[in-house]
Short mmCIF file of C-alpha atoms and ligand atoms in Angstrom, two decimals:
data_model
loop_
_atom_site.label_atom_id
_atom_site.label_comp_id
_atom_site.label_asym_id
_atom_site.label_seq_id
_atom_site.Cartn_x
_atom_site.Cartn_y
_atom_site.Cartn_z
CA MET A 1 106.83 136.09 125.97
CA ARG A 2 108.14 133.66 123.51
CA THR A 3 107.35 132.61 119.77
CA GLN A 4 109.26 130.64 117.11
CA VAL A 5 109.59 133.53 114.65
CA VAL A 6 109.32 137.36 115.15
CA ILE A 7 108.56 139.20 111.84
CA VAL A 8 109.37 142.82 111.77
CA GLY A 9 107.11 144.67 109.24
CA ALA A 10 103.54 144.09 108.13
CA GLY A 11 104.00 145.05 104.58
CA PRO A 12 103.28 142.32 101.88
CA SER A 13 106.68 140.22 102.62
CA GLY A 14 105.88 140.23 106.47
CA LEU A 15 102.25 139.43 105.98
CA LEU A 16 102.93 136.76 103.68
CA LEU A 17 105.45 134.96 105.40
CA GLY A 18 103.53 135.19 108.63
CA GLN A 19 100.50 133.64 107.03
CA LEU A 20 102.46 130.72 105.24
CA LEU A 21 104.03 129.93 108.74
CA SER A 22 100.73 130.25 110.56
CA VAL A 23 98.93 127.75 108.17
CA HIS A 24 101.63 125.34 108.64
CA GLY A 25 101.71 125.54 112.48
CA ILE A 26 104.85 127.62 112.99
CA ALA A 27 104.10 130.21 115.73
CA ASN A 28 104.99 133.87 114.75
CA VAL A 29 104.33 137.54 115.98
CA ILE A 30 104.43 140.56 113.54
CA LEU A 31 105.59 143.84 114.87
CA GLU A 32 104.63 146.86 112.73
CA GLN A 33 105.33 150.41 113.54
CA ARG A 34 102.35 152.00 111.72
CA SER A 35 98.57 151.60 111.96
CA PRO A 36 96.79 149.11 109.71
CA GLU A 37 94.97 152.02 108.09
CA TYR A 38 98.36 153.54 107.10
CA VAL A 39 99.76 150.39 105.63
CA LEU A 40 96.60 149.92 103.40
CA ASP A 41 96.74 153.42 102.29
CA ARG A 42 100.13 153.02 100.51
CA ILE A 43 99.42 152.79 96.67
CA ARG A 44 102.25 150.83 95.25
CA ALA A 45 102.63 147.78 93.25
CA GLY A 46 100.09 146.55 90.72
CA VAL A 47 101.39 143.64 88.76
CA ILE A 48 101.53 140.09 90.17
CA GLU A 49 103.54 137.19 88.66
CA LYS A 50 101.89 133.77 88.65
CA TRP A 51 104.66 132.64 91.14
CA ALA A 52 103.49 135.19 93.57
CA ALA A 53 99.76 134.57 92.99
CA ASP A 54 100.44 130.76 93.51
CA LEU A 55 102.03 131.73 97.08
CA LEU A 56 99.08 133.77 97.88
CA ASP A 57 96.80 130.71 97.11
CA ASP A 58 99.28 128.49 99.39
CA ALA A 59 98.68 131.10 102.12
CA GLY A 60 94.92 130.73 101.74
CA ALA A 61 94.57 134.35 100.73
CA GLY A 62 94.31 134.18 96.93
CA ALA A 63 90.49 133.79 96.43
CA ARG A 64 89.61 137.52 95.79
CA MET A 65 92.71 138.14 93.70
CA HIS A 66 91.41 135.37 91.30
CA ARG A 67 87.78 136.76 91.45
CA GLU A 68 88.61 140.55 90.89
CA GLY A 69 92.16 140.65 89.52
CA LEU A 70 92.66 141.26 85.92
CA VAL A 71 94.79 138.37 83.81
CA HIS A 72 97.02 140.29 81.41
CA GLN A 73 98.55 138.36 78.47
CA GLY A 74 100.74 141.12 77.36
CA ILE A 75 101.93 144.90 77.58
CA GLU A 76 102.43 147.43 74.95
CA ILE A 77 105.61 149.53 74.36
CA SER A 78 105.01 152.92 72.79
CA PHE A 79 108.03 154.27 70.96
CA ASP A 80 108.29 156.90 68.13
CA GLY A 81 104.52 157.35 68.66
CA ARG A 82 103.63 153.92 67.66
CA ARG A 83 102.51 150.99 69.94
CA HIS A 84 104.00 147.53 69.94
CA ARG A 85 102.53 144.56 71.77
CA VAL A 86 104.58 142.12 73.57
CA ASP A 87 102.41 139.06 73.60
CA PHE A 88 103.45 136.98 76.89
CA ASP A 89 100.98 134.29 76.00
CA ALA A 90 102.28 133.66 72.35
CA LEU A 91 106.00 134.17 73.42
CA VAL A 92 106.10 132.38 76.77
CA GLY A 93 102.71 130.81 77.40
CA LYS A 94 102.28 132.78 80.54
CA SER A 95 100.37 135.88 82.06
CA VAL A 96 100.29 138.14 84.99
CA ILE A 97 97.45 139.49 87.19
CA VAL A 98 96.80 143.18 87.64
CA TYR A 99 95.75 143.44 91.33
CA GLY A 100 96.79 146.19 93.69
CA GLN A 101 99.36 145.77 96.67
CA ALA A 102 96.83 147.34 98.97
CA GLU A 103 94.19 144.59 98.17
CA ILE A 104 96.94 141.94 98.66
CA THR A 105 97.71 143.55 102.10
CA ARG A 106 94.07 143.48 102.93
CA ASP A 107 93.52 139.83 101.92
CA LEU A 108 96.37 138.80 104.04
CA MET A 109 95.42 140.92 107.07
CA GLU A 110 91.99 139.22 106.86
CA ALA A 111 93.56 135.66 106.45
CA ARG A 112 95.66 136.33 109.36
CA ALA A 113 92.88 137.70 111.63
CA ALA A 114 90.91 134.42 110.64
CA VAL A 115 93.80 132.23 111.91
CA GLY A 116 94.05 134.18 115.10
CA ALA A 117 97.87 135.00 114.59
CA GLU A 118 99.04 138.19 116.44
CA THR A 119 100.04 141.57 114.81
CA TYR A 120 100.99 144.41 117.07
CA TYR A 121 100.53 147.64 115.08
CA GLU A 122 101.76 151.19 116.17
CA ILE A 123 104.75 149.66 117.99
CA ALA A 124 107.69 151.87 118.48
CA ASP A 125 111.55 151.58 118.89
CA VAL A 126 111.98 147.96 117.86
CA SER A 127 115.47 146.59 118.46
CA LEU A 128 117.02 143.22 117.79
CA GLN A 129 119.23 141.40 120.25
CA LEU A 130 121.41 139.27 117.95
CA ASP A 131 124.57 138.61 119.91
CA GLN A 132 124.09 135.30 121.44
CA PRO A 133 123.86 132.43 119.17
CA GLY A 134 120.47 130.52 119.26
CA ARG A 135 118.96 133.13 121.70
CA SER A 136 117.55 135.96 119.83
CA SER A 137 115.10 138.47 121.20
CA VAL A 138 113.30 141.58 119.97
CA ARG A 139 112.47 144.67 122.17
CA TYR A 140 109.94 147.20 121.46
CA GLY A 141 107.58 149.77 122.82
CA ARG A 142 103.85 149.15 123.11
CA HIS A 143 101.18 151.08 125.03
CA GLY A 144 104.13 153.12 126.68
CA ARG A 145 105.83 150.09 128.11
CA VAL A 146 109.00 148.18 126.79
CA GLN A 147 108.35 144.60 125.99
CA GLU A 148 110.52 141.77 124.88
CA ILE A 149 109.87 138.67 122.84
CA GLN A 150 112.25 135.68 122.75
CA CYS A 151 112.42 133.66 119.41
CA ASP A 152 114.28 131.19 117.43
CA PHE A 153 114.50 133.35 114.35
CA ILE A 154 113.96 137.19 113.24
CA ALA A 155 112.56 137.87 109.76
CA GLY A 156 113.46 141.56 108.77
CA CYS A 157 110.58 142.25 106.57
CA ASP A 158 110.55 146.07 107.41
CA GLY A 159 111.19 147.70 104.03
CA PHE A 160 114.10 149.88 102.77
CA HIS A 161 114.04 152.17 105.79
CA GLY A 162 113.55 149.53 108.39
CA ILE A 163 115.84 148.75 111.35
CA SER A 164 116.55 145.12 110.48
CA ARG A 165 119.22 145.63 107.65
CA LYS A 166 120.62 148.54 109.99
CA SER A 167 121.10 145.97 112.86
CA ILE A 168 123.62 144.03 110.86
CA PRO A 169 127.11 145.17 111.66
CA GLU A 170 128.36 147.33 108.66
CA HIS A 171 131.54 145.26 108.02
CA VAL A 172 129.38 142.24 107.49
CA LEU A 173 127.21 143.77 104.70
CA ASN A 174 128.04 144.58 101.22
CA CYS A 175 125.79 147.06 99.57
CA TYR A 176 125.51 147.65 95.98
CA GLU A 177 123.57 150.80 94.65
CA ARG A 178 122.34 152.91 91.70
CA VAL A 179 120.34 155.96 92.28
CA TYR A 180 118.52 157.18 89.26
CA PRO A 181 118.51 160.94 88.23
CA PHE A 182 114.58 160.98 87.97
CA GLY A 183 111.55 160.03 89.86
CA TRP A 184 108.16 158.81 88.96
CA LEU A 185 104.93 161.06 89.66
CA GLY A 186 101.79 158.75 89.99
CA ILE A 187 98.16 159.29 90.26
CA LEU A 188 95.30 157.23 90.97
CA VAL A 189 91.97 158.14 89.36
CA ASP A 190 88.64 156.67 89.16
CA GLN A 191 88.31 156.47 85.34
CA PRO A 192 88.71 153.60 83.07
CA PRO A 193 91.99 152.53 81.73
CA VAL A 194 93.38 154.06 78.53
CA SER A 195 93.69 150.74 77.07
CA PRO A 196 92.89 147.07 78.06
CA GLU A 197 96.77 146.46 78.75
CA LEU A 198 99.52 148.46 80.29
CA ILE A 199 101.27 150.79 78.03
CA TYR A 200 104.87 151.62 78.81
CA VAL A 201 105.96 154.66 76.87
CA ASN A 202 109.43 155.91 75.60
CA HIS A 203 109.17 159.55 74.67
CA GLU A 204 111.63 162.44 74.04
CA ARG A 205 110.03 164.23 77.04
CA GLY A 206 110.41 161.31 79.39
CA PHE A 207 108.86 157.95 80.25
CA ALA A 208 105.18 157.51 80.98
CA LEU A 209 103.15 154.51 82.03
CA CYS A 210 99.44 153.97 81.80
CA SER A 211 98.41 151.22 84.31
CA MET A 212 95.20 150.24 86.04
CA ARG A 213 93.82 148.73 89.25
CA SER A 214 90.33 147.68 87.85
CA PRO A 215 88.07 148.39 84.82
CA THR A 216 87.20 151.51 86.47
CA ARG A 217 90.32 152.67 88.08
CA SER A 218 93.58 154.00 86.29
CA ARG A 219 97.10 154.34 87.75
CA LEU A 220 99.19 156.66 85.57
CA TYR A 221 102.83 157.68 85.96
CA LEU A 222 105.18 160.31 84.45
CA GLN A 223 108.91 160.38 84.62
CA CYS A 224 109.66 163.65 86.50
CA ARG A 225 112.64 165.56 88.01
CA LEU A 226 114.11 164.60 91.49
CA ASP A 227 113.38 168.20 92.63
CA ASP A 228 109.72 168.13 91.43
CA HIS A 229 107.02 168.45 94.09
CA ILE A 230 103.42 167.20 93.93
CA GLU A 231 102.19 170.86 94.48
CA ASP A 232 103.77 171.71 91.31
CA TRP A 233 101.74 169.02 89.49
CA PRO A 234 98.08 169.92 89.58
CA ASP A 235 95.86 167.23 87.65
CA ALA A 236 95.57 169.63 84.59
CA ARG A 237 99.39 169.83 84.20
CA PHE A 238 99.66 166.04 84.72
CA TYR A 239 97.07 165.28 81.91
CA GLU A 240 98.57 167.80 79.58
CA GLU A 241 102.07 166.24 79.97
CA LEU A 242 100.79 162.78 79.72
CA SER A 243 99.04 163.60 76.47
CA ARG A 244 102.27 164.76 75.10
CA ARG A 245 103.88 161.62 75.74
CA LEU A 246 101.04 159.17 74.49
CA ASP A 247 100.18 158.26 71.08
CA PRO A 248 97.00 160.07 69.47
CA HIS A 249 94.83 156.99 69.93
CA ALA A 250 95.74 156.65 73.59
CA VAL A 251 95.20 160.42 74.12
CA GLY A 252 91.72 160.09 72.67
CA ALA A 253 91.02 157.31 75.27
CA LEU A 254 92.48 159.28 78.30
CA HIS A 255 89.68 160.12 80.85
CA ARG A 256 90.88 163.27 82.73
CA GLY A 257 89.25 162.58 86.10
CA ALA A 258 90.31 164.26 89.48
CA SER A 259 93.07 162.38 91.15
CA ILE A 260 92.43 160.49 94.36
CA GLU A 261 96.03 159.92 95.21
CA LYS A 262 99.36 161.52 94.01
CA SER A 263 102.76 160.83 94.93
CA ILE A 264 106.44 160.94 93.88
CA ALA A 265 108.77 157.95 94.06
CA PRO A 266 112.43 158.22 93.62
CA LEU A 267 114.15 155.39 91.55
CA ARG A 268 116.79 153.16 92.89
CA SER A 269 118.46 149.86 92.55
CA PHE A 270 120.07 148.53 95.68
CA VAL A 271 121.03 145.20 96.98
CA ALA A 272 122.57 144.20 100.46
CA GLU A 273 124.54 141.01 100.82
CA PRO A 274 124.34 138.60 102.58
CA MET A 275 120.61 138.47 103.34
CA ARG A 276 121.27 136.63 106.65
CA TYR A 277 123.07 137.57 110.03
CA GLY A 278 122.85 134.89 112.53
CA ASN A 279 119.42 134.14 113.32
CA LEU A 280 118.14 137.29 111.33
CA PHE A 281 116.94 136.70 107.88
CA LEU A 282 116.12 139.77 105.62
CA ALA A 283 113.23 139.48 103.00
CA GLY A 284 111.75 141.93 100.54
CA ASP A 285 112.65 145.60 100.35
CA ALA A 286 114.70 145.31 103.52
CA ALA A 287 117.38 143.62 101.39
CA HIS A 288 116.88 145.08 97.89
CA ILE A 289 115.27 147.60 95.89
CA VAL A 290 114.38 147.66 92.15
CA PRO A 291 113.19 150.64 90.08
CA PRO A 292 109.52 149.90 89.46
CA THR A 293 109.93 149.79 85.71
CA GLY A 294 109.93 146.07 85.62
CA ALA A 295 107.22 145.56 88.08
CA LYS A 296 109.38 143.36 90.17
CA GLY A 297 109.50 144.70 93.78
CA LEU A 298 106.52 142.93 95.41
CA ASN A 299 107.29 139.73 93.25
CA LEU A 300 110.79 139.79 94.59
CA ALA A 301 109.63 139.97 98.08
CA ALA A 302 107.30 136.99 97.43
CA SER A 303 110.11 134.77 96.06
CA ASP A 304 112.33 135.65 99.15
CA VAL A 305 109.39 134.71 101.38
CA TYR A 306 109.10 131.50 99.46
CA TYR A 307 112.71 130.42 100.13
CA LEU A 308 112.56 131.63 103.73
CA TRP A 309 109.34 129.70 104.41
CA GLN A 310 110.66 126.38 102.85
CA ALA A 311 113.85 126.73 104.87
CA LEU A 312 111.75 127.34 108.14
CA LEU A 313 109.56 124.43 107.54
CA GLU A 314 112.57 122.20 106.85
CA TYR A 315 114.05 123.46 110.03
CA TYR A 316 110.99 122.89 112.27
CA ARG A 317 109.83 119.44 110.51
CA GLU A 318 113.39 117.91 109.67
CA ARG A 319 115.54 119.77 112.35
CA SER A 320 117.68 120.56 109.32
CA ALA A 321 119.33 123.99 108.96
CA ALA A 322 120.36 123.34 105.32
CA GLY A 323 117.78 125.56 103.98
CA LEU A 324 118.47 128.30 106.29
CA GLU A 325 122.15 128.08 105.30
CA ALA A 326 121.42 128.19 101.65
CA TYR A 327 118.75 131.09 102.00
CA SER A 328 120.86 134.01 101.38
CA SER A 329 122.66 132.67 98.11
CA GLN A 330 119.50 131.07 96.65
CA ALA A 331 117.45 134.25 97.14
CA LEU A 332 120.21 136.52 95.90
CA ARG A 333 120.46 134.53 92.67
CA ARG A 334 116.74 135.55 91.80
CA VAL A 335 117.12 139.00 93.21
CA TRP A 336 120.14 139.69 90.81
CA LYS A 337 118.29 138.46 87.79
CA ALA A 338 115.35 140.85 88.55
CA GLU A 339 117.78 143.71 89.44
CA ARG A 340 119.15 143.23 85.99
CA PHE A 341 115.94 143.07 84.26
CA SER A 342 114.48 146.42 86.18
CA TRP A 343 117.63 148.23 85.48
CA TRP A 344 117.41 147.15 81.76
CA MET A 345 113.79 148.23 81.42
CA THR A 346 114.61 151.63 83.19
CA SER A 347 117.53 152.24 80.95
CA ILE A 348 115.64 151.51 77.63
CA LEU A 349 112.43 153.52 78.51
CA HIS A 350 113.61 156.82 80.26
CA CYS A 351 115.23 159.93 79.32
CA PHE A 352 118.59 160.23 80.99
CA PRO A 353 119.40 163.91 81.57
CA GLU A 354 123.22 163.42 81.17
CA SER A 355 123.02 161.03 78.35
CA SER A 356 125.32 161.76 75.32
CA GLY A 357 124.34 161.62 71.71
CA PHE A 358 126.00 158.18 71.58
CA ASP A 359 123.75 156.98 74.44
CA GLN A 360 120.70 158.24 72.92
CA LYS A 361 121.67 156.30 69.63
CA MET A 362 122.31 153.03 71.66
CA GLN A 363 118.87 153.48 73.45
CA ARG A 364 117.22 153.97 69.93
CA ALA A 365 119.10 150.81 68.62
CA GLU A 366 118.14 148.80 71.55
CA LEU A 367 114.46 149.60 71.23
CA GLU A 368 114.44 149.04 67.42
CA TYR A 369 116.14 145.59 67.87
CA LEU A 370 113.71 144.67 70.84
CA LEU A 371 110.52 145.52 68.88
CA SER A 372 111.70 143.71 65.72
CA SER A 373 113.17 140.57 67.10
CA ARG A 374 111.05 137.63 68.39
CA ALA A 375 114.08 136.46 70.44
CA ALA A 376 114.53 139.75 72.22
CA MET A 377 110.78 140.13 72.87
CA THR A 378 110.84 136.49 74.34
CA ALA A 379 113.53 137.57 76.66
CA LEU A 380 111.46 140.51 77.88
CA ALA A 381 108.38 138.34 78.19
CA GLU A 382 110.11 135.57 80.08
CA ASN A 383 111.57 138.20 82.73
CA TYR A 384 108.29 140.18 82.90
CA VAL A 385 106.01 137.22 83.75
CA GLY A 386 108.79 136.21 86.27
CA LEU A 387 111.69 133.61 86.27
CA PRO A 388 110.81 130.28 88.11
CA TYR A 389 111.71 130.09 91.81
P1 FAD B 1 107.28 147.33 102.49
O1 FAD B 1 106.13 147.32 101.72
O2 FAD B 1 108.09 148.61 102.53
O3 FAD B 1 106.65 146.98 103.89
C1 FAD B 1 107.61 147.12 105.21
C2 FAD B 1 106.85 147.32 106.33
O4 FAD B 1 107.76 147.48 107.54
C3 FAD B 1 106.03 148.63 106.29
O5 FAD B 1 104.67 148.44 106.76
C4 FAD B 1 106.73 149.65 107.62
O6 FAD B 1 105.62 150.50 108.04
C5 FAD B 1 107.20 148.48 108.40
N1 FAD B 1 108.41 149.10 109.15
C6 FAD B 1 109.40 149.89 108.71
N2 FAD B 1 110.31 149.84 109.77
C7 FAD B 1 109.78 149.45 110.77
C8 FAD B 1 110.21 149.26 112.02
N3 FAD B 1 111.42 149.76 112.49
N4 FAD B 1 109.65 148.62 112.98
C9 FAD B 1 108.47 147.91 112.56
N5 FAD B 1 107.87 148.02 111.32
C10 FAD B 1 108.68 148.81 110.52
N6 FAD B 1 106.36 145.94 92.97
C11 FAD B 1 105.95 144.98 92.03
O7 FAD B 1 106.20 143.93 92.15
N7 FAD B 1 105.23 145.29 90.89
C12 FAD B 1 104.74 146.71 90.75
O8 FAD B 1 104.08 146.84 89.84
C13 FAD B 1 105.26 147.69 91.50
N8 FAD B 1 104.98 149.04 91.37
C14 FAD B 1 105.50 150.00 92.41
C15 FAD B 1 105.21 151.32 92.19
C16 FAD B 1 105.79 152.25 92.96
C17 FAD B 1 105.42 153.66 92.79
C18 FAD B 1 106.67 151.78 94.05
C19 FAD B 1 107.11 152.93 95.18
C20 FAD B 1 106.88 150.44 94.39
C21 FAD B 1 106.36 149.51 93.33
N9 FAD B 1 106.70 148.13 93.62
C22 FAD B 1 106.21 147.26 92.75
C23 FAD B 1 107.50 147.79 94.67
C24 FAD B 1 106.68 147.23 95.85
O9 FAD B 1 105.80 147.92 96.40
C25 FAD B 1 107.64 146.86 97.19
O10 FAD B 1 108.71 146.13 96.57
C26 FAD B 1 106.96 146.15 98.15
O11 FAD B 1 106.13 146.95 98.99
C27 FAD B 1 107.92 145.38 99.32
O12 FAD B 1 107.19 144.91 100.34
P2 FAD B 1 107.93 144.65 101.69
O13 FAD B 1 107.00 144.05 102.55
O14 FAD B 1 109.16 143.98 101.52
O15 FAD B 1 108.21 146.25 102.16
C1 PHB B 2 101.36 149.95 88.82
O1 PHB B 2 100.30 149.58 88.36
O2 PHB B 2 101.49 150.61 89.78
C2 PHB B 2 102.57 149.65 88.03
C3 PHB B 2 102.48 148.72 86.89
C4 PHB B 2 103.65 148.32 86.37
C5 PHB B 2 105.02 148.85 86.70
C6 PHB B 2 104.90 149.76 87.91
C7 PHB B 2 103.79 150.10 88.53
O3 PHB B 2 105.89 148.59 86.08
#
């Protein structure tokens, strides 16, 4: 079997790249180790930059997002029990769309099915053959048999735990990492949001976030300990703790419905450089991770996909490898800026168990400055809505 591009992973990066390539006539096959139901059940990102939304439109998969997504022109930051609005529209003239990652994934899966492109789900033991320049192939197990696809290029879109990054020799990669000493405990609940916009909470008991998926579905998060287990957090305890961290007005608006999903996510910053090895190109979480505080993970996956898609188009249309040569450095420039923003948002909003009195004073000063300075709020808004591609 032969195709032009093999894509490993059918998360948002793999599906978006596949769709952009398919609608521009570049043949591709996606290999995914899980079932479609499993991929759709993962509750993750919720905030989409305009840039990423435009790319979904380019892929012909944006119609439902425009119908059902919620356009948000600001966020609120709760500090010392008071809420402060960051007005994106007034500060930078832009907005974001609140629309769940699972919905984007569903829209991309349907768009892919409509163009008849192949995705093989529940495949096993993917291995990449990268040694011979210009002759790549991918082996995998399907229906109990080992199969092989020859291709021009491989896109490693298989997330942080995938095999693509691990297939690059260690001496070639430089990895940069920070692991944070806490996690996020999240619940999904079929109750209206606490407030029309997202509330990011700095509180002495720890960070909290009130987000949403729709006017009738809330997504709520609490900073938790790394050794916490979801069994330790029945809904009643979750709501009690959230109420302690929210301002009284928000507590009054909190609907304590039964959770329909509950999970704990550790927080990490990670970048692997370069994002290319021969004919293998990494995109999305396979190459980098951000803590979710800046809502950047999915959006960074989209910008990687944009650069890679453009480079592949240039290669097939003009027989020029210039875009492919530039891919890693171009993508990494945007990655590092989003890493910085996510790390900074995390550092100003969370309680760090090891922080000294001085560190705590610095965090206070940072927040007081941010919330009193139009210049500082503009910098936050500019990064939150997403830097241009
Ligand atoms: P993934 O979604 O991880 O997809 C990779 C795919 O590859 C998976 O389907 C996996 O099954 C498959 N795979 C793995 N290994 C193999 C293999 N060996 N063979 C074949 N397939 C394989 N981002 C935002 O932008 N905004 C937010 O608001 C936001 N909130 C978040 C909240 C939480 C709690 C979390 C955990 C993340 C959040 N993110 C957010 C981050 C976002 O979800 C990720 O950045 C995004 O999923 C990355 O997409 P991806 O396709 O690169 O990787
Ligand atoms: C979410 O809705 O899941 C969400 C929103 C904003 C974030 C992180 C997660 O910063």
